[in-house]
Tab-separated table of C-alpha atoms and ligand atoms in Angstrom:
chain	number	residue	atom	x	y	z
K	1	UNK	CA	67.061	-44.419	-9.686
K	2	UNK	CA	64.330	-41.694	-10.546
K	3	UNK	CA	63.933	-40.360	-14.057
K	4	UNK	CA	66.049	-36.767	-13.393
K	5	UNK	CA	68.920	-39.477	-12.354
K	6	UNK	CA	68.539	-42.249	-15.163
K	7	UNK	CA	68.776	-38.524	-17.676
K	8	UNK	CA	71.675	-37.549	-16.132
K	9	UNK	CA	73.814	-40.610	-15.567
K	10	UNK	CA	72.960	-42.277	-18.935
K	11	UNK	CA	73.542	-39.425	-21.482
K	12	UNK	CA	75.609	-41.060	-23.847
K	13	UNK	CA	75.483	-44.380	-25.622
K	14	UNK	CA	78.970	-45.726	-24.039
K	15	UNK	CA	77.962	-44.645	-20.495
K	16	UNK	CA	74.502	-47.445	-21.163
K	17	UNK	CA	76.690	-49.789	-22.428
K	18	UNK	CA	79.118	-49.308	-20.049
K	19	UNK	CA	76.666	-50.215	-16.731
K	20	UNK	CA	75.298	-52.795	-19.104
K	21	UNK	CA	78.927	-54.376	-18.776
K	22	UNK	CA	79.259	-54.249	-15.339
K	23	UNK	CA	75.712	-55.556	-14.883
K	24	UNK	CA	76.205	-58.488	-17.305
K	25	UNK	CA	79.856	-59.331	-16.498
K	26	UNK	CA	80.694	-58.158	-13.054
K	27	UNK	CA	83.759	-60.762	-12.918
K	28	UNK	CA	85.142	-59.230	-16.241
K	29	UNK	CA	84.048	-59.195	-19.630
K	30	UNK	CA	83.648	-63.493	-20.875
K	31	UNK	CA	82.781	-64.745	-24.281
K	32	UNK	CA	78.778	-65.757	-24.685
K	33	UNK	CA	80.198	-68.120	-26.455
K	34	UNK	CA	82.604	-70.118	-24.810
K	35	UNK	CA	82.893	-68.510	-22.057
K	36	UNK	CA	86.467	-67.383	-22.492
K	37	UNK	CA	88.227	-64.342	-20.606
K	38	UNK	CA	90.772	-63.928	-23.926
K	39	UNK	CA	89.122	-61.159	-25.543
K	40	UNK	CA	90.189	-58.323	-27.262
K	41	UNK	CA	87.917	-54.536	-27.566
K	42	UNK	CA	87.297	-53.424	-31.023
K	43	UNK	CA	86.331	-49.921	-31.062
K	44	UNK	CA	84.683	-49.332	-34.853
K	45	UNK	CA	82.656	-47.299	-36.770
K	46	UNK	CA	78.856	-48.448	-37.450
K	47	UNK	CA	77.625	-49.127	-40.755
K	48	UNK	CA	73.984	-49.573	-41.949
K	49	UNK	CA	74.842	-52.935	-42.854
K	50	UNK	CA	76.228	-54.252	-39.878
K	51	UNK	CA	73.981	-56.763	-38.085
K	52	UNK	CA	74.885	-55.224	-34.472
K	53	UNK	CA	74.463	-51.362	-34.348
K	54	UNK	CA	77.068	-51.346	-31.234
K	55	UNK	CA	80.459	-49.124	-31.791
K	56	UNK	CA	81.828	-51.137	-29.115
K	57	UNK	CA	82.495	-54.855	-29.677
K	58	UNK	CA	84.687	-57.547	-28.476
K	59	UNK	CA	86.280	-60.092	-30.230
K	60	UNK	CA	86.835	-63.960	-28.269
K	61	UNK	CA	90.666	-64.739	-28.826
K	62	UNK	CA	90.035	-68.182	-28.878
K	63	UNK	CA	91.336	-70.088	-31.847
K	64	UNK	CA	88.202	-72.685	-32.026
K	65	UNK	CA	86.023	-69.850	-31.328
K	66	UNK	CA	86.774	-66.115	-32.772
K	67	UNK	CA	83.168	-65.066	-32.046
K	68	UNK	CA	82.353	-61.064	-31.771
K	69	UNK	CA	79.962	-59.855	-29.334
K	70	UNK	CA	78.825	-56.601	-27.741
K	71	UNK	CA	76.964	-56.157	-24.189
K	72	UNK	CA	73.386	-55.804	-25.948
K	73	UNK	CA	73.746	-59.410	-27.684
K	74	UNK	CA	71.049	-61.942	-26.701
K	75	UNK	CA	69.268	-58.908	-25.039
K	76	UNK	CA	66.264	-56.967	-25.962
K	77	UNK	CA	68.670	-54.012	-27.395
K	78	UNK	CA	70.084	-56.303	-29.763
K	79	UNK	CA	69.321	-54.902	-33.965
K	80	UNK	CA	68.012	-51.801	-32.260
K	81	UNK	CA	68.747	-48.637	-34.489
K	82	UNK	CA	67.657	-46.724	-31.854
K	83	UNK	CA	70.579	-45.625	-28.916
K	84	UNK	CA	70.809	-47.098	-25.437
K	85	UNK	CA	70.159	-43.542	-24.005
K	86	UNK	CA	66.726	-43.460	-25.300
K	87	UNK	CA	66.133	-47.396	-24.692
K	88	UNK	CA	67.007	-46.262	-20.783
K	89	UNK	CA	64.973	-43.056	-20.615
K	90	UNK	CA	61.501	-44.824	-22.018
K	91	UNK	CA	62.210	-47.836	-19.082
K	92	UNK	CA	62.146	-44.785	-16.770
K	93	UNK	CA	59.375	-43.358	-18.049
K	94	UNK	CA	57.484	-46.455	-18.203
K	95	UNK	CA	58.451	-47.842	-14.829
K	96	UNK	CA	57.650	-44.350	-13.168
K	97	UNK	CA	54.117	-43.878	-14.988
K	98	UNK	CA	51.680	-45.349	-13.040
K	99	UNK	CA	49.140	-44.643	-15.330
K	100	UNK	CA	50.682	-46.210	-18.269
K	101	UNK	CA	52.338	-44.344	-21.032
K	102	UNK	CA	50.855	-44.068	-24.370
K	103	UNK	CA	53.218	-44.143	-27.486
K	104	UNK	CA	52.099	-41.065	-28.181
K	105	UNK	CA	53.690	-39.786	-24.867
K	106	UNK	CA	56.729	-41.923	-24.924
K	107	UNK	CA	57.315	-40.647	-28.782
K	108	UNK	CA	57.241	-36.954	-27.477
K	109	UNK	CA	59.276	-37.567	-24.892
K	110	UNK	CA	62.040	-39.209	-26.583
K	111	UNK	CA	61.798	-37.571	-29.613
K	112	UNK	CA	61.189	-40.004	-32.110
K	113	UNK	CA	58.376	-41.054	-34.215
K	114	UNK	CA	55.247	-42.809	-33.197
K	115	UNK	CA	55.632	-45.800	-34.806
K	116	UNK	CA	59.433	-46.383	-32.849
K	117	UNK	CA	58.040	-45.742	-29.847
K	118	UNK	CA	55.345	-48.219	-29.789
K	119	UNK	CA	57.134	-50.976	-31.291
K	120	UNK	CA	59.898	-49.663	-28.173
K	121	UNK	CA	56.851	-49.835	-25.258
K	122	UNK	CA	55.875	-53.249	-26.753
K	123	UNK	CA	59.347	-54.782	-26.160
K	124	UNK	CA	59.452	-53.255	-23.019
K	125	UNK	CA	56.356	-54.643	-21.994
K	126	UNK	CA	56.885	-58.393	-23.296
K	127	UNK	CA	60.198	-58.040	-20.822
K	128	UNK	CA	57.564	-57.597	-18.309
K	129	UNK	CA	55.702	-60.734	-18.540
K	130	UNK	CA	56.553	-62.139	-14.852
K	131	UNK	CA	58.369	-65.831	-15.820
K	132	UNK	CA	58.733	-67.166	-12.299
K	133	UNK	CA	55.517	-69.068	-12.687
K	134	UNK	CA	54.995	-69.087	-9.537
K	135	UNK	CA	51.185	-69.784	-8.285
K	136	UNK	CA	48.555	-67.740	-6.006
K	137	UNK	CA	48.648	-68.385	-2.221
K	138	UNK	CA	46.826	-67.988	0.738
K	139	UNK	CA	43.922	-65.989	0.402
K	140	UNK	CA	43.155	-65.058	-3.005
K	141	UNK	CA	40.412	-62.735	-4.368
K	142	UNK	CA	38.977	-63.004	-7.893
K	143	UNK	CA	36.854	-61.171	-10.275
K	144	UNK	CA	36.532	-60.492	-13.512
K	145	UNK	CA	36.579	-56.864	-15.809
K	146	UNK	CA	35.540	-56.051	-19.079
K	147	UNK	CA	37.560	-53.164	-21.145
K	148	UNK	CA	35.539	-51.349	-23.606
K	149	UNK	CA	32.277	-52.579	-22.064
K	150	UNK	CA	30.334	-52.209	-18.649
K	151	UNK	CA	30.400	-54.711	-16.213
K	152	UNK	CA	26.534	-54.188	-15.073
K	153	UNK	CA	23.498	-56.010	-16.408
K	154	UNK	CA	22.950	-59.340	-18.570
K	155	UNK	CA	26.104	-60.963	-18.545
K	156	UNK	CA	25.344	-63.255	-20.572
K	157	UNK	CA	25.709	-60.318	-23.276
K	158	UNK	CA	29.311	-59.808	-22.212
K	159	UNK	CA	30.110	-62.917	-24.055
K	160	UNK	CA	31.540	-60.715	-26.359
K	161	UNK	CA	33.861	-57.912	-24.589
K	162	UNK	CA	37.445	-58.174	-23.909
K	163	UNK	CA	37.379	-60.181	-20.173
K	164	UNK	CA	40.066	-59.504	-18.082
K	165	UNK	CA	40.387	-62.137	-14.861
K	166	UNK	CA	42.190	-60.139	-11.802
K	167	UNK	CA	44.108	-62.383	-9.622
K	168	UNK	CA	45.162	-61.252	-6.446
K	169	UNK	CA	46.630	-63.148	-3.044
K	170	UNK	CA	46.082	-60.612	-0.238
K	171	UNK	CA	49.826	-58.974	0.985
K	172	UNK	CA	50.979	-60.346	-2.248
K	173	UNK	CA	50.969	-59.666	-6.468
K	174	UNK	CA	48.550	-59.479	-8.574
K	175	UNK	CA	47.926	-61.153	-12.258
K	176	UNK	CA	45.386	-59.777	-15.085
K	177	UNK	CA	44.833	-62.735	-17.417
K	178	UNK	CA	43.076	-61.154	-20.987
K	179	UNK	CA	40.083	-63.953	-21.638
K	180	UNK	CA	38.529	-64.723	-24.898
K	181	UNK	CA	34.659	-64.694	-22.990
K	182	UNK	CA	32.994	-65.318	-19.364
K	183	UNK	CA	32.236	-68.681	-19.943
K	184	UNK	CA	32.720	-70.939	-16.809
K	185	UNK	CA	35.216	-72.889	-18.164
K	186	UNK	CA	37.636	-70.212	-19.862
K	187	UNK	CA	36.987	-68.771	-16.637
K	188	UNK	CA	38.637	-71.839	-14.450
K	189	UNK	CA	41.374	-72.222	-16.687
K	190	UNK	CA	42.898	-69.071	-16.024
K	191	UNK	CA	42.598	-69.264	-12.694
K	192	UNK	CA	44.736	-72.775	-12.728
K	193	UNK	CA	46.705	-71.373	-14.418
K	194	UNK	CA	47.672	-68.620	-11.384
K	195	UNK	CA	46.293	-70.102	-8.323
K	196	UNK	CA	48.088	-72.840	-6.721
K	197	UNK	CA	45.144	-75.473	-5.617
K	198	UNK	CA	47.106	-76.811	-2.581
K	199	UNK	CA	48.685	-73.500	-1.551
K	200	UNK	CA	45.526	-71.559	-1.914
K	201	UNK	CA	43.983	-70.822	1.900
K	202	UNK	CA	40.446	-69.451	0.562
K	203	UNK	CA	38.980	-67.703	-2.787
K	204	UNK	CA	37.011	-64.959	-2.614
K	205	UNK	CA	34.597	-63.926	-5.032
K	206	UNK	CA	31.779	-62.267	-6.022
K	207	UNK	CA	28.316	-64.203	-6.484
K	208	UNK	CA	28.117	-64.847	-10.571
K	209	UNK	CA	27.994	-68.129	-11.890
K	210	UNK	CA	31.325	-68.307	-13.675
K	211	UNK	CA	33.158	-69.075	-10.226
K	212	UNK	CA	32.129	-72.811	-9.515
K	213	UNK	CA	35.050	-74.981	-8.086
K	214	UNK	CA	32.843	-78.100	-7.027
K	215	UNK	CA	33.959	-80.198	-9.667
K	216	UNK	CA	37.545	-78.897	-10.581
K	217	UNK	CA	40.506	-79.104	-8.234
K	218	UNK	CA	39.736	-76.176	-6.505
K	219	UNK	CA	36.866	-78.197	-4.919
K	220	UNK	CA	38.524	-78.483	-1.569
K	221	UNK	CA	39.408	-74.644	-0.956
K	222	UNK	CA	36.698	-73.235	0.949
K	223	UNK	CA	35.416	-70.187	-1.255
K	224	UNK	CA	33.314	-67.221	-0.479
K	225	UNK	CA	31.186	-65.171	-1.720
K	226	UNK	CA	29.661	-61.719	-1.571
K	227	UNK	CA	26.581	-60.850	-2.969
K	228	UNK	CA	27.635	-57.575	-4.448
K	229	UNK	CA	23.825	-57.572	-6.703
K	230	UNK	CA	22.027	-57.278	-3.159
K	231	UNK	CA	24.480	-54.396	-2.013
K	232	UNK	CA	26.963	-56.441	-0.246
K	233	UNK	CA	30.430	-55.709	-0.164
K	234	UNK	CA	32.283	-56.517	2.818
K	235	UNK	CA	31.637	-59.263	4.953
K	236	UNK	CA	33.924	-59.633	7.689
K	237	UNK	CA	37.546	-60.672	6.285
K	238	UNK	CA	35.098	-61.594	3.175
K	239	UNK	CA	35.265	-59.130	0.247
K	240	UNK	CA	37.063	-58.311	-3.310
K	241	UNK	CA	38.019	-55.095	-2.613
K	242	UNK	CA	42.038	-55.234	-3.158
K	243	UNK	CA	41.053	-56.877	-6.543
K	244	UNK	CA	38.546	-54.420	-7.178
K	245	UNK	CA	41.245	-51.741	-6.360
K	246	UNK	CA	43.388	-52.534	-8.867
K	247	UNK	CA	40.895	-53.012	-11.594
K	248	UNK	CA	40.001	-49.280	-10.821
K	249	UNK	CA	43.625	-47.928	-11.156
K	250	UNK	CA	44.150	-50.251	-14.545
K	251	UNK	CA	40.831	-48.815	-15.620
K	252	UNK	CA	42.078	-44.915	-15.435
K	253	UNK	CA	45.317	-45.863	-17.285
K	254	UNK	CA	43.516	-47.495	-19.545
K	255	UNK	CA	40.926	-44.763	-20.550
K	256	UNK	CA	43.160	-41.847	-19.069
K	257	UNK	CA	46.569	-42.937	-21.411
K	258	UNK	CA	45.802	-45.339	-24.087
K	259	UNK	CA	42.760	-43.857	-25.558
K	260	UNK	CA	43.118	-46.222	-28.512
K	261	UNK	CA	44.261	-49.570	-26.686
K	262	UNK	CA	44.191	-52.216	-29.346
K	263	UNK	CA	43.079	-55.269	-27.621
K	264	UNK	CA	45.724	-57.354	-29.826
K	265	UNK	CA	48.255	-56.204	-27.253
K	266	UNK	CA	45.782	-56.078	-24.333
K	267	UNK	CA	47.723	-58.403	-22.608
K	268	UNK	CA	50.847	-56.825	-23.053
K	269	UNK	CA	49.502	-53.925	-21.086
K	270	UNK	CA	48.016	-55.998	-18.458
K	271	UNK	CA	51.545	-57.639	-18.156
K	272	UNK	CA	52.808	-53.874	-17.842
K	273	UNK	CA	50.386	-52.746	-15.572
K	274	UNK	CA	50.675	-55.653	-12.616
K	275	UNK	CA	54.852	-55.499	-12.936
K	276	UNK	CA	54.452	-52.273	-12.257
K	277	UNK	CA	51.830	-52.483	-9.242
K	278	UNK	CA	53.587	-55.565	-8.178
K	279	UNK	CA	56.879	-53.814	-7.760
K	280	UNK	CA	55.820	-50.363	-6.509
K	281	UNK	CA	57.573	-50.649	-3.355
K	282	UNK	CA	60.862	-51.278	-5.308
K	283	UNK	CA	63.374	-48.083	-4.712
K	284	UNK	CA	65.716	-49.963	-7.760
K	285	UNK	CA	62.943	-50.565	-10.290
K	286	UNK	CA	64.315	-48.872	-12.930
K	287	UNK	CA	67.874	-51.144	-12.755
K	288	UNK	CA	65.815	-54.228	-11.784
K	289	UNK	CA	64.527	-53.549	-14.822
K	290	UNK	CA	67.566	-52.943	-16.975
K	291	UNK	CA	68.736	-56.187	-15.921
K	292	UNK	CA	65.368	-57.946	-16.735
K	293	UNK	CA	65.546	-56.429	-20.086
K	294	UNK	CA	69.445	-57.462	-20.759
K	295	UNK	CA	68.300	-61.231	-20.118
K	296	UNK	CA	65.253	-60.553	-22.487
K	297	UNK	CA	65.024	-62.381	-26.047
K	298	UNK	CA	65.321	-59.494	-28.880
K	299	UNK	CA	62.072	-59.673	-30.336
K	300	UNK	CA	61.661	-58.585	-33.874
K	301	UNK	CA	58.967	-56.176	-35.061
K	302	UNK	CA	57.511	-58.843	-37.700
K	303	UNK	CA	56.564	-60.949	-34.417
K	304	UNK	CA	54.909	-58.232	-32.993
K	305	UNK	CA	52.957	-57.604	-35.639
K	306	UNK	CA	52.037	-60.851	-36.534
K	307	UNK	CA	48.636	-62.283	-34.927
K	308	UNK	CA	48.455	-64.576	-31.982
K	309	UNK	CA	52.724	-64.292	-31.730
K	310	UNK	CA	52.445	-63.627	-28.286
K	311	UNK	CA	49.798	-65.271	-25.592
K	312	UNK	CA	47.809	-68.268	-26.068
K	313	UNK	CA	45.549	-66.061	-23.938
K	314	UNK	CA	44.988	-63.934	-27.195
K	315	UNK	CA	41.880	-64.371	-28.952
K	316	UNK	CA	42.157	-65.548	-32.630
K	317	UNK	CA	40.741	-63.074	-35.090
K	318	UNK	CA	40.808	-59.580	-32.879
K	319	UNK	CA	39.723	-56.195	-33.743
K	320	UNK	CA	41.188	-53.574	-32.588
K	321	UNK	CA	39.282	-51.729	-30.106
K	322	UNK	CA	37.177	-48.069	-31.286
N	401	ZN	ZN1	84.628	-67.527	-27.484
């Protein structure tokens, strides 16, 4: 569903809530708590008290139970003050913008103020954090970034800029990892962390001295490398460049759309960024995405705020980026 579509079909608060019941329950509306099909709808008027901001609730008839519940409880739309129609149009936007969308943009857009629309982006993006846990395979091509710095010279001077690891198994996703340096060691344990050790086929790299597998358990995949400081870049089936590729498009949203990226969320953009470029041949991305937000935890603005709440791949102590 494109933007022009998501507008038109989801123009009202009841029409979201509506596909987010058929979505949720699409055997009939059950309890979340016990699982009972004795409900009953309670149509009501919202108050500022009121925990849940939904008009439409639903009350479980059963006598041990009596719980009330709406379609956005347990999801990331749960406490919102802001309406479903909005929550919709900024996953559009966001899932359509290949370049990323700035608060600023999203806030325009959807008519609200700055600060709703990037606490709104942020829970979007946490939804986007890809849970499968599933590992690198095959052939897998590594190399490393740095945002806010360039990636020539000494880089033993880098120890300082934001490092960003790109992951990527040829014909298959890709992961950004945010570092805290380019020390070998930091280096290898993101890369664990994605690539699968037995599944892995071969690791391409380039020739700097933070990619050493002899004495980890990557010791046994046969790894390559070209020597990109003599002018080498392709070697046969041996190069970086799909890596490489998508470093290039993250760099343009980054400087193109967030001009002032704080690196505190870096990773949250990074975890926007590759859903995104993982799922760009996906013609239902934008109820894929719906979905993956309804079985999202709500996450409260104090958590986002808070340092460290999010990745232990988060340094302690950040700035945020001039
Ligand atoms: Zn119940």
């Amino acid at each position: 569903m494109k933007l022009i579509e998501v507008t038109k079909a989801f123009a009202t608060e009841e029409q979201c809530l509506e596909y987010l019941e058929a979505k949720r329950w699409p055997n009939g509306v059950r309890c979340l708590t016990c699982g009972s099909k004795e409900i009953s709808r309670i149509t009501r008027t919202v108050t500022k008290k009121s925990d849940n901001k939904r008009a439409k609730l639903y009350q479980c008839l059963e006598k041990t139970c009596k719980a009330q519940f709406s379609a956005t409880t347990g999801t990331i739309f749960n406490g919102s003050h802001l309406s479903l129609d909005k929550w919709y149009m900024a996953i559009a936007l966001i899932v359509d913008a290949k370049k990323g969308m700035s608060a600023l943009q999203l806030s325009r857009h959807l008519q609200v103020n700055y600060r709703t629309a990037w606490y709104l982006a942020h829970r979007i993006r946490e939804a986007m954090l890809d849970p499968d846990g599933l590992k690198l395979t095959g052939t897998v091509e590594i190399d490393e970034t740095y945002i806010g710095g360039k990636q020539r010279g000494n880089k033993r001077k880098l120890l300082n800029k934001d490092v960003v690891i790109g992951m990527r198994q040829r014909g298959g996703p890709l992961r950004l990892v945010q570092v805290k340096d380019n020390r070998q060691g930091t280096v290898y344990e993101a890369i664990a962390q994605h690539v699968d050790h037995k599944g892995a086929k071969a690791i391409m790299t380039d020739e700097s001295r933070i990619y050493d597998f002899r004495l980890t358990k990557f010791h046994k995949v046969p790894h390559s490398r070209i020597k990109h400081e003599s002018g080498e870049y392709v070697k046969g089936h041996i190069h970086t460049n799909t890596v490489e590729n998508s470093f290039s498009l993250l760099k343009r949203a980054v400087m193109g759309t967030y001009h002032q990226l704080s690196i505190k969320h870096l990773q949250r953009y990074l975890n926007e960024f590759s859903y995104r470029f993982n799922r760009r041949e996906d013609a239902e991305l934008f109820e894929n995405t719906v979905m993956r937000m309804a079985g999202a935890k709500p996450m409260p603005y104090s958590k986002l705020i808070e340092e460290n709440a999010f990745t232990p791949f988060v340094r302690p102590n950040f700035s945020t980026e001039k």
